[in-house]
mmCIF file of C-alpha atoms and ligand atoms in Angstrom:
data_model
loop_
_atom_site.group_PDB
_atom_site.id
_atom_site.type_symbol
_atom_site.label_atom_id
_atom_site.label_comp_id
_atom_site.label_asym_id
_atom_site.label_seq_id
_atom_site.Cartn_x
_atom_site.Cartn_y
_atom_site.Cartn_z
ATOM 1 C CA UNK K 1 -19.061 -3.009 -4.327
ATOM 2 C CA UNK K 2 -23.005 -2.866 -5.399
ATOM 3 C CA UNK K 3 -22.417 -3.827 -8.503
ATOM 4 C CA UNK K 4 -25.737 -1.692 -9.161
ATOM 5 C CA UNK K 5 -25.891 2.086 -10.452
ATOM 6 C CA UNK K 6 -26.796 3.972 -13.325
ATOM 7 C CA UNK K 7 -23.524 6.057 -13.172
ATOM 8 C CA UNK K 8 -21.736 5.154 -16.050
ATOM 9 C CA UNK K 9 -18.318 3.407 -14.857
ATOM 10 C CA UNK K 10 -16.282 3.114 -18.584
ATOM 11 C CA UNK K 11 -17.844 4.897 -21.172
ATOM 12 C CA UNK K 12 -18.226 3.494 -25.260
ATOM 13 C CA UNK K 13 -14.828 4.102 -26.000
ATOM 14 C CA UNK K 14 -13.486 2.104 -23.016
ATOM 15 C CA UNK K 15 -12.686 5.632 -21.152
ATOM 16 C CA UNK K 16 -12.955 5.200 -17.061
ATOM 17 C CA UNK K 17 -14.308 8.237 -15.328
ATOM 18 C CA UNK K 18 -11.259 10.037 -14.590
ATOM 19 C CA UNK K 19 -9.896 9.688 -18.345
ATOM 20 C CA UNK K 20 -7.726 6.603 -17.718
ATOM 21 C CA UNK K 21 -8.375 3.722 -19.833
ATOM 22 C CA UNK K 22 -8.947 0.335 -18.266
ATOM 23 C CA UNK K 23 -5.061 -0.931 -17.892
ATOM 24 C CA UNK K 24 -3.726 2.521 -16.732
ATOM 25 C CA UNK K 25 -2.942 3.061 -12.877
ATOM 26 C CA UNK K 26 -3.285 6.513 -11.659
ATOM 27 C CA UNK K 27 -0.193 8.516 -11.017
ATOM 28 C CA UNK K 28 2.059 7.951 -8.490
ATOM 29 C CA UNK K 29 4.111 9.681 -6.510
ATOM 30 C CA UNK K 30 6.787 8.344 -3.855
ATOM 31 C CA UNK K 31 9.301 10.080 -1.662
ATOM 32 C CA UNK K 32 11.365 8.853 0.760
ATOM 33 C CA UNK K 33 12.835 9.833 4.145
ATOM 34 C CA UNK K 34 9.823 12.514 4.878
ATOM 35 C CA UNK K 35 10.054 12.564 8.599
ATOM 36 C CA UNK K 36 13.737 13.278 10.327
ATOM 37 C CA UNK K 37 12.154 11.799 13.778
ATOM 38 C CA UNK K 38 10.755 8.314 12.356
ATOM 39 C CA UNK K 39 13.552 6.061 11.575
ATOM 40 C CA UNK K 40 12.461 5.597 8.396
ATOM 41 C CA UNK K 41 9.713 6.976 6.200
ATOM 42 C CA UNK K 42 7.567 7.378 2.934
ATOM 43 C CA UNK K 43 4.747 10.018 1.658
ATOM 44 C CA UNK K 44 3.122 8.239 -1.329
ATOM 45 C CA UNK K 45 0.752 9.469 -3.611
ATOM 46 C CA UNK K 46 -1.687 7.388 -5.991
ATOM 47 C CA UNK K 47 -4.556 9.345 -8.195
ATOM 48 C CA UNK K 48 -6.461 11.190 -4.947
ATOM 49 C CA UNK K 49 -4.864 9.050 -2.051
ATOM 50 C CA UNK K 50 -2.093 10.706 -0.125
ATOM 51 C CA UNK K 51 -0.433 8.306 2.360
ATOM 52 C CA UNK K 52 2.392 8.827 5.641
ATOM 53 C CA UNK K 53 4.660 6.158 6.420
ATOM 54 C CA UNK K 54 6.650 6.102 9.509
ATOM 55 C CA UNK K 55 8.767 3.137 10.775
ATOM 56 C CA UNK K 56 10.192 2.438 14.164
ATOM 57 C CA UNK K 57 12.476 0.109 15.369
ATOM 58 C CA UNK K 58 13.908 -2.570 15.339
ATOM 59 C CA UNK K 59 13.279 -1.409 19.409
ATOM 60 C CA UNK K 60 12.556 -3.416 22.590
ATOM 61 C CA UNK K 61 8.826 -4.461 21.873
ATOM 62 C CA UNK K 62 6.203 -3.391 24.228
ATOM 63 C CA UNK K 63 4.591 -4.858 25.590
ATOM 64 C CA UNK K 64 6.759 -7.147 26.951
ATOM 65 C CA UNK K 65 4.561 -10.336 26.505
ATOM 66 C CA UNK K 66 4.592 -10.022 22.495
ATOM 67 C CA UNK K 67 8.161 -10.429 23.054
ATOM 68 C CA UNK K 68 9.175 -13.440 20.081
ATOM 69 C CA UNK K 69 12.495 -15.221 21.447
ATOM 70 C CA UNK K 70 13.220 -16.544 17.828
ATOM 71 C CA UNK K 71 12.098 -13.097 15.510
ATOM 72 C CA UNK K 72 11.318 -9.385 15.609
ATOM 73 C CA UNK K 73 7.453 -9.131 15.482
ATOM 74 C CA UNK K 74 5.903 -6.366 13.037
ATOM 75 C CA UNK K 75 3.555 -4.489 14.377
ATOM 76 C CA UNK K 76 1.367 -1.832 12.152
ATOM 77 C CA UNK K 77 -0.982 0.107 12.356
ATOM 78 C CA UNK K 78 -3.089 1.570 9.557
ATOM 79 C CA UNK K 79 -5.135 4.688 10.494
ATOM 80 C CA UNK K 80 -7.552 6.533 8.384
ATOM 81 C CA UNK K 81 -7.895 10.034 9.512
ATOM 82 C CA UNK K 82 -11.441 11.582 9.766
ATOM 83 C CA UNK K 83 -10.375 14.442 7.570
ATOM 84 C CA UNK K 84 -9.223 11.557 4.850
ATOM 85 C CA UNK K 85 -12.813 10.942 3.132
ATOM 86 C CA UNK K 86 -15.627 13.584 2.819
ATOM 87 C CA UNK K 87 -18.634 11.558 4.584
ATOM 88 C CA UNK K 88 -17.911 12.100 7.961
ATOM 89 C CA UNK K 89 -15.371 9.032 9.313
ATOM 90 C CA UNK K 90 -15.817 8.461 13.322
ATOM 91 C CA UNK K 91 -11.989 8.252 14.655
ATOM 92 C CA UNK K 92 -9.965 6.216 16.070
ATOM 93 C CA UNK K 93 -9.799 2.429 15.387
ATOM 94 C CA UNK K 94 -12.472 0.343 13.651
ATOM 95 C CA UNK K 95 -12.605 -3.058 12.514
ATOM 96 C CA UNK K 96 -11.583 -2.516 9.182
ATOM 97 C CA UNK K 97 -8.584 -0.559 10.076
ATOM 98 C CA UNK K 98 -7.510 -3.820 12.486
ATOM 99 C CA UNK K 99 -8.185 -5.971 9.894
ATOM 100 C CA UNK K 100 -6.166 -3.683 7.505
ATOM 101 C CA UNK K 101 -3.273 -3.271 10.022
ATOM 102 C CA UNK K 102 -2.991 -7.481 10.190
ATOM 103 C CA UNK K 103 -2.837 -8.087 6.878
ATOM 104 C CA UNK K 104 -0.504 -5.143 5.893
ATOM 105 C CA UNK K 105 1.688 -6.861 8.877
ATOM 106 C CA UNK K 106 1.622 -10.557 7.425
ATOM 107 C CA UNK K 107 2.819 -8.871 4.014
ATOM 108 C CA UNK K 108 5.506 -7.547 5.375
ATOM 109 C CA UNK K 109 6.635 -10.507 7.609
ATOM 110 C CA UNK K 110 7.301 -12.007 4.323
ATOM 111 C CA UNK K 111 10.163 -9.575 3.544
ATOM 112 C CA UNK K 112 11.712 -8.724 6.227
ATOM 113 C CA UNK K 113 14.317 -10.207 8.010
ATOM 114 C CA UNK K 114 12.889 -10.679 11.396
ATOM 115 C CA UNK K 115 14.774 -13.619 12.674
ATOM 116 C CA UNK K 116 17.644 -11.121 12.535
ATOM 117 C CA UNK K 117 16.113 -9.195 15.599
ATOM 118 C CA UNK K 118 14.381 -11.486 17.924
ATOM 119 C CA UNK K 119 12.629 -9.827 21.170
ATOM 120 C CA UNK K 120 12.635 -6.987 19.206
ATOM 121 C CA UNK K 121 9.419 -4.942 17.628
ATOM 122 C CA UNK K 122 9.300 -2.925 14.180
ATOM 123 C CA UNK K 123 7.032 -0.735 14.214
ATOM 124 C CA UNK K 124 5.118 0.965 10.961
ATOM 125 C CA UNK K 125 2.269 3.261 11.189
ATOM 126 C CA UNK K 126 0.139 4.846 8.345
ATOM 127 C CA UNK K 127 -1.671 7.170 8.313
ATOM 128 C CA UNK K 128 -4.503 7.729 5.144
ATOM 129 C CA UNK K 129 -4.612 11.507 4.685
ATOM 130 C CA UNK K 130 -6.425 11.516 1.767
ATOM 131 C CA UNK K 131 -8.605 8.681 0.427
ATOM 132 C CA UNK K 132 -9.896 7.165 -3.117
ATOM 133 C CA UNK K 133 -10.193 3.630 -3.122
ATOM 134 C CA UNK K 134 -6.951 1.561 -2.856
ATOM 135 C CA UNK K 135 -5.504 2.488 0.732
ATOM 136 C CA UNK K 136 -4.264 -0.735 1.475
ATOM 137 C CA UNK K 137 -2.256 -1.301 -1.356
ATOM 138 C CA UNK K 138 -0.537 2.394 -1.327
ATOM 139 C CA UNK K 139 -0.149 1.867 2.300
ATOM 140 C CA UNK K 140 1.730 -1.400 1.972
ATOM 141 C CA UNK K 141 3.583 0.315 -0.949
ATOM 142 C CA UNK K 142 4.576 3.297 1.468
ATOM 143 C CA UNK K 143 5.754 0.798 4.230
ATOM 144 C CA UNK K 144 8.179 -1.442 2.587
ATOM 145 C CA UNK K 145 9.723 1.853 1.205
ATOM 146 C CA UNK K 146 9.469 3.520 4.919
ATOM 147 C CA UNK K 147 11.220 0.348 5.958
ATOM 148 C CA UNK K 148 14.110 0.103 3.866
ATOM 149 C CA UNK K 149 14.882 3.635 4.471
ATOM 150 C CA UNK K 150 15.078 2.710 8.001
ATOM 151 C CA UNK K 151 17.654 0.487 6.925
ATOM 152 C CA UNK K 152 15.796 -2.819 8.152
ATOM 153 C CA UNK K 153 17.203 -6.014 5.659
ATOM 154 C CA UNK K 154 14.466 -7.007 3.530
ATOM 155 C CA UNK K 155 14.203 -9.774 0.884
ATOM 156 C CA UNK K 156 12.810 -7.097 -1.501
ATOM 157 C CA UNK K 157 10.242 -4.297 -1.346
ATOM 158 C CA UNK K 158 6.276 -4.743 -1.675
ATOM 159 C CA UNK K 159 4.811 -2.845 -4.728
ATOM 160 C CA UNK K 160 0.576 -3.749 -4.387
ATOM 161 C CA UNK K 161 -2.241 -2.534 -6.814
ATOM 162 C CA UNK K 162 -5.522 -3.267 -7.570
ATOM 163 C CA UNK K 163 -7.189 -4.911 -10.312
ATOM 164 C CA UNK K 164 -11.242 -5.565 -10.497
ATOM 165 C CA UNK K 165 -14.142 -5.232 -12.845
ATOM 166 C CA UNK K 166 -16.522 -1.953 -13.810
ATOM 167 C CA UNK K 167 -19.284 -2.296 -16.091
ATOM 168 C CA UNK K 168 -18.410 -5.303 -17.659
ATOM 169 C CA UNK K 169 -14.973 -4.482 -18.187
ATOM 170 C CA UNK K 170 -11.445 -5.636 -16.589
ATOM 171 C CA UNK K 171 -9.837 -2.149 -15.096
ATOM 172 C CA UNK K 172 -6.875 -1.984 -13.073
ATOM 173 C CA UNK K 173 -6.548 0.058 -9.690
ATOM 174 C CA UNK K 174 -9.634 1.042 -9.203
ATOM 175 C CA UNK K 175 -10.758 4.844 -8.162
ATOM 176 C CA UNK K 176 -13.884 5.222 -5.242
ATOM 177 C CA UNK K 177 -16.672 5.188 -7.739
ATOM 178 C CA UNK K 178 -15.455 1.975 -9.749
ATOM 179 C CA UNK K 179 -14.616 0.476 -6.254
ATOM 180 C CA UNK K 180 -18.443 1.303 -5.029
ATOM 181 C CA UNK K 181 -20.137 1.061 -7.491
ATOM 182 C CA UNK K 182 -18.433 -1.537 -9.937
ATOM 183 C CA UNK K 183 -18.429 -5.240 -10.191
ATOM 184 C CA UNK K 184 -15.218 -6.792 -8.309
ATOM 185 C CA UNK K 185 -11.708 -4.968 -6.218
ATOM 186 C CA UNK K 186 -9.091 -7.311 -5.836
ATOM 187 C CA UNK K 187 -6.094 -6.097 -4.385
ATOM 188 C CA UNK K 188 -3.082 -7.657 -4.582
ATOM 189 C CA UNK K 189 0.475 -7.236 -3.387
ATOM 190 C CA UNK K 190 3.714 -9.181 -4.825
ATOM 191 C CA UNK K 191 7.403 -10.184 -4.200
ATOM 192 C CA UNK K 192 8.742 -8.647 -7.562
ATOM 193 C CA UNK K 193 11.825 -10.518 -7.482
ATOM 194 C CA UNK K 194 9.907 -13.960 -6.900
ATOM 195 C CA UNK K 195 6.830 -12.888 -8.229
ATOM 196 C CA UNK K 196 5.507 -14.683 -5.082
ATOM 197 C CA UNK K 197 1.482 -13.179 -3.871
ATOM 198 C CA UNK K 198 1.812 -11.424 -0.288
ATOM 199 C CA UNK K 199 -1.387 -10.329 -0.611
ATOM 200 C CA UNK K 200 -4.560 -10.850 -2.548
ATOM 201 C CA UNK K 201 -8.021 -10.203 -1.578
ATOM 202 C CA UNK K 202 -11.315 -9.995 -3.889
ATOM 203 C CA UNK K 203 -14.502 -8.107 -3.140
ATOM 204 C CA UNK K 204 -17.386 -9.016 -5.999
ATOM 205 C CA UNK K 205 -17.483 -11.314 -8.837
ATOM 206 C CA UNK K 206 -15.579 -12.270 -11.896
ATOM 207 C CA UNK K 207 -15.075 -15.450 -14.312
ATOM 208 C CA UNK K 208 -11.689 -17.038 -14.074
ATOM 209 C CA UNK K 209 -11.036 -15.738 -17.206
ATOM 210 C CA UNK K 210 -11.348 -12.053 -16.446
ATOM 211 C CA UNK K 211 -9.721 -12.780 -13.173
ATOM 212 C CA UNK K 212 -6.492 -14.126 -14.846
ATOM 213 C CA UNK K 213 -7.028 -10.859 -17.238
ATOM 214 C CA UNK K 214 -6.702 -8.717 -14.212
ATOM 215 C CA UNK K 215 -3.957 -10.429 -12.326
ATOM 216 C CA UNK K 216 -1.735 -10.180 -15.813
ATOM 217 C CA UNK K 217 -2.518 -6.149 -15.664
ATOM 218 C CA UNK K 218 -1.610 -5.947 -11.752
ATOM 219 C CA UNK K 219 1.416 -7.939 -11.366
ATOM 220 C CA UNK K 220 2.912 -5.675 -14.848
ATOM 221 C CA UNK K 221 1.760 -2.484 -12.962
ATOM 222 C CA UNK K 222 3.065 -3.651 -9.976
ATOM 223 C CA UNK K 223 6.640 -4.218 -11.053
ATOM 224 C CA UNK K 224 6.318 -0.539 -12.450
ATOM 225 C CA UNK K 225 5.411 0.649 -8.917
ATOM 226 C CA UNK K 226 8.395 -1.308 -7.571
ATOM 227 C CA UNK K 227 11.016 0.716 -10.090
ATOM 228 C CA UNK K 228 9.289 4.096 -8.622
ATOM 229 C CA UNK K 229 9.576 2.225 -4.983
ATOM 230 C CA UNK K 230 13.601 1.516 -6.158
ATOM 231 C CA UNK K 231 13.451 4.981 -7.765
ATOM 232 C CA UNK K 232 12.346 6.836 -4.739
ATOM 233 C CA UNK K 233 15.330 5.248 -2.336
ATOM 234 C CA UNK K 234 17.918 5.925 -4.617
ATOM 235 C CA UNK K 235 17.466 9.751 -4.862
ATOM 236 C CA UNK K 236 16.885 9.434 -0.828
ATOM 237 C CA UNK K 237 20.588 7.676 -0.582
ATOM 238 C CA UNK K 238 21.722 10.398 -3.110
ATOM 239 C CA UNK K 239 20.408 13.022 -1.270
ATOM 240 C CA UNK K 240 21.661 11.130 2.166
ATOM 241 C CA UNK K 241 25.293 11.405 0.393
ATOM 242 C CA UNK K 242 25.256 15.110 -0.612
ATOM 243 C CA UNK K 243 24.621 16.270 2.539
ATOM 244 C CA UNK K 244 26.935 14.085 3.942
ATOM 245 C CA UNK K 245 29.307 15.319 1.591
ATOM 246 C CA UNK K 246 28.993 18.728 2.265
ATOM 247 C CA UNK K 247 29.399 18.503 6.276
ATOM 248 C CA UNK K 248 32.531 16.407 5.402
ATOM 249 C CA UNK K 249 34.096 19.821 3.924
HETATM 250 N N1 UDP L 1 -14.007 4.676 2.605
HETATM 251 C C1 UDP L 1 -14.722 5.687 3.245
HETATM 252 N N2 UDP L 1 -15.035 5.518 4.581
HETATM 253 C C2 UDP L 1 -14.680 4.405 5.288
HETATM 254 C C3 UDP L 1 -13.976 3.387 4.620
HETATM 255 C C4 UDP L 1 -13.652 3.554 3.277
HETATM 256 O O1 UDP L 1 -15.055 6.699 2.638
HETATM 257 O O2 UDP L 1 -14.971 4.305 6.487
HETATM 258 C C5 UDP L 1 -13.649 4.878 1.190
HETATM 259 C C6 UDP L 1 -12.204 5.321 1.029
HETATM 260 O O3 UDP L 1 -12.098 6.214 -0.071
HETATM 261 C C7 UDP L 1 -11.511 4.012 0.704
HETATM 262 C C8 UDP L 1 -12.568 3.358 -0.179
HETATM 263 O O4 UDP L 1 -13.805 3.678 0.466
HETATM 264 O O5 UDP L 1 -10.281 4.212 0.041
HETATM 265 C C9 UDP L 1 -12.438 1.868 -0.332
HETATM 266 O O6 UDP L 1 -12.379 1.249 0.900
HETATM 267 P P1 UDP L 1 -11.924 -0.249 1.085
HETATM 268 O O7 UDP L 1 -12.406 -0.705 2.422
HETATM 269 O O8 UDP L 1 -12.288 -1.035 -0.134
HETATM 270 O O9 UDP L 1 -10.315 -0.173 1.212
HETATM 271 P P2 UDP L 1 -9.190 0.402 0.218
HETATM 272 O O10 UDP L 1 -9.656 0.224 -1.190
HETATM 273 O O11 UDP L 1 -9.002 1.853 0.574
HETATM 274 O O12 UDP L 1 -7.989 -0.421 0.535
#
């Protein structure tokens, strides 16, 4: 977030560098149930960003001493492989990831019904194969879906997107270049059936005014990502049934 470069960001017309204008996400993709050894599970795809999901659990937590008498704890971990960007990435876990991991974890402990399982541990990892600017949002997206196909009882699913400033203007879900090089990335993540704020962090500057601009674009694209999220589980329990169906036979 330099704010600084001569690389133009949103041309004359109001086009963005990869031909979206400023209040269009990039495509998404979401399937569900991906992995038949992870409880549940997700493979999301948004613009250039390909994200794994896999959940665990509820299981005995381990260690014991995170053990909650009165809840299930949620414990994620967020992993950017080295492979993921092309500047070289040193593996394994940094502080960005941790910090990534937490707050993907307190967004979910708003959901999910962990006083349902206490002692117990839910575990979600995710993995960034492929990265573009806005991990933490699709990887938040891919876990609530990962965790309702594990069949863990949520309050509702997490849908998060970005929204942030390029070159003077408002854009929504910012791509790598607009998120290095432009003014402001503030992700945010919602409760669509509440329309309460799990997440929201911002990176830059803006005036209230084009802050309240870009909150207006993200919560609208963000109940669209929750009817793919809803979309994605439904032809998962479809699919669940068919097969089903045909070993009942
Ligand atoms: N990135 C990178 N190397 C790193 C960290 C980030 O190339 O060690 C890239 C990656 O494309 C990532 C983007 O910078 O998606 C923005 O990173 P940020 O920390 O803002 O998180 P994100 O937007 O992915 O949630």
């Amino acid at each position: 977030m330099s704010g600084h470069t001569d690389m133009t960001l949103v041309n004359d017309e109001g086009i963005r560098i990869d031909g979206r204008r400023c209040d269009e996400k990039r495509p998404i993709k979401i399937e569900a149930g991906v992995l038949k050894n992870a409880d549940g599970s997700c493979y999301l795809e948004i613009g250039k960003n390909k994200v794994l999901c896999a959940v665990y659990g509820p299981r005995e937590c381990r260690p014991r001493h995170l053990q909650d008498p009165t809840k299930a704890i949620i414990q994620c971990k967020y992993n950017m492989e080295t492979y993921s960007v092309s500047d070289r990435k040193r593996p394994g876990t940094d502080r960005r990831s941790v910090e990534i991991s937490k707050l993907i974890s307190e967004a979910l402990s708003n959901v999910v019904q962990v006083e349902l399982f206490p002692r117990a541990s839910i575990d979600v990892y995710i993995e960034i194969l492929q990265a573009n600017a806005g991990t933490r949002c699709a990887g938040l997206t891919a876990a609530s879906v990962a965790l309702a196909d594990a069949g863990i009882p949520m309050r509702d699913l997490i849908p998060a997107i970005a929204c942030g400033k390029a070159d003077n203007h408002v854009v929504l879900d910012l791509n790598k270049e607009e998120d290095n090089f432009g003014q402001a990335d503030v992700p945010l993540a919602i409760v669509p059936s509440t329309d309460e704020i799990v997440l929201l962090q911002m990176d830059g500057n803006m005036t209230r005014e084009e802050l309240d601009h870009g909150l207006d674009m993200a919560f609208g694209a963000a109940h669209e990502v929750y009817d793919m999220q809803k979309a994605a589980l439904k032809k998962r329990y479809s699919e669940i049934e068919k097969k089903e169906g045909a070993t009942d036979e």
